[in-house]
XYZ file of C-alpha atoms in Angstrom:
114
model
C -85.940 -30.708 -3.869
C -83.364 -30.081 -0.758
C -81.144 -33.233 -2.556
C -81.040 -31.137 -5.628
C -80.027 -27.899 -3.884
C -76.698 -29.303 -1.894
C -75.936 -31.218 -4.802
C -75.747 -27.802 -7.150
C -74.361 -25.908 -4.535
C -72.422 -28.624 -2.937
C -69.207 -27.424 -0.411
C -70.622 -23.770 -1.289
C -73.790 -24.327 0.822
C -72.473 -22.469 3.923
C -75.901 -22.487 5.681
C -79.211 -24.806 4.912
C -82.302 -24.264 7.061
C -85.908 -25.738 6.880
C -88.433 -23.484 8.220
C -92.080 -23.884 7.708
C -91.854 -27.823 6.637
C -94.749 -29.229 8.225
C -94.305 -32.359 6.632
C -90.210 -32.662 6.497
C -90.603 -36.407 7.054
C -91.727 -36.511 3.811
C -89.351 -33.868 2.279
C -86.688 -36.913 1.866
C -83.350 -37.746 3.680
C -80.977 -35.570 4.679
C -77.705 -38.006 5.703
C -74.226 -37.790 3.680
C -75.766 -34.629 1.306
C -72.758 -32.323 0.557
C -72.600 -29.249 2.069
C -74.056 -27.814 5.238
C -75.727 -30.349 7.409
C -79.831 -29.151 7.194
C -81.259 -27.985 10.341
C -84.400 -27.618 10.970
C -86.417 -25.004 12.616
C -89.458 -25.335 14.667
C -90.938 -22.365 16.275
C -92.120 -24.032 19.083
C -88.640 -25.340 20.323
C -86.621 -21.872 19.822
C -89.451 -20.432 21.889
C -88.797 -23.211 24.582
C -85.353 -22.265 23.780
C -85.660 -18.795 24.352
C -87.403 -18.985 27.437
C -84.952 -21.104 28.991
C -82.081 -18.924 28.337
C -83.997 -15.089 29.349
C -86.894 -16.327 31.142
C -90.765 -16.737 30.359
C -91.877 -13.479 31.458
C -89.124 -11.283 30.099
C -89.799 -13.879 26.480
C -93.301 -13.010 26.844
C -92.386 -9.233 27.679
C -90.212 -8.927 24.473
C -92.626 -10.873 22.402
C -95.238 -8.517 23.429
C -93.062 -5.551 22.792
C -92.361 -6.966 18.847
C -95.879 -7.299 18.155
C -96.680 -3.887 18.897
C -94.057 -2.494 16.832
C -94.853 -4.875 14.080
C -98.642 -3.856 14.216
C -97.469 -0.517 14.157
C -95.465 -0.979 10.943
C -98.066 -2.949 9.777
C -100.775 -0.529 10.135
C -99.008 1.935 8.147
C -99.316 0.247 4.679
C -101.357 -2.891 5.355
C -105.136 -2.451 4.144
C -107.302 -5.118 5.444
C -110.198 -6.232 2.798
C -113.063 -8.145 3.383
C -115.088 -10.378 0.651
C -117.907 -12.692 0.690
C -119.352 -15.463 -1.584
C -117.361 -17.862 -3.907
C -117.371 -14.200 -6.448
C -115.485 -12.598 -4.511
C -113.349 -15.577 -3.650
C -112.753 -16.213 -7.460
C -112.529 -12.434 -8.158
C -109.645 -12.104 -5.600
C -107.880 -15.646 -6.857
C -107.689 -14.221 -10.628
C -106.493 -10.392 -9.633
C -103.515 -12.575 -7.863
C -103.600 -15.144 -10.696
C -102.957 -12.417 -13.258
C -100.771 -10.186 -11.392
C -103.282 -7.288 -10.666
C -103.843 -7.377 -6.692
C -102.519 -4.980 -4.852
C -99.661 -6.068 -2.404
C -101.062 -3.364 0.009
C -104.139 -5.091 0.561
C -104.988 -7.886 2.536
C -107.768 -10.413 2.077
C -110.014 -12.184 4.449
C -111.968 -14.355 2.227
C -115.271 -16.433 3.270
C -117.364 -18.580 0.535
C -119.882 -17.577 2.619
C -122.526 -14.581 1.771
C -121.944 -11.932 4.614
């Protein structure tokens, strides 16, 4: 996939970063691709880097403040709905597939009955 993107955009590929790739070694080689040299974003490495730059205590404080702000924002619009049992899981899945699921509703589902 990354190879086809780089070959399609070639020198117009200004930045290339793989995020959230848990099996990045299966994504194919990146040597010799046209355009920007692909980078890999790995969250634990970034946390370690920031901790070294600003100190662990400051990093934890900033992360905590960011989480509180994010949580407050989400609480203003996100409705969490819980569902139990195979029928609930199937119904919710079908609503996502057919486009009738509400974007403002987060689902926590369990195959086991309540």
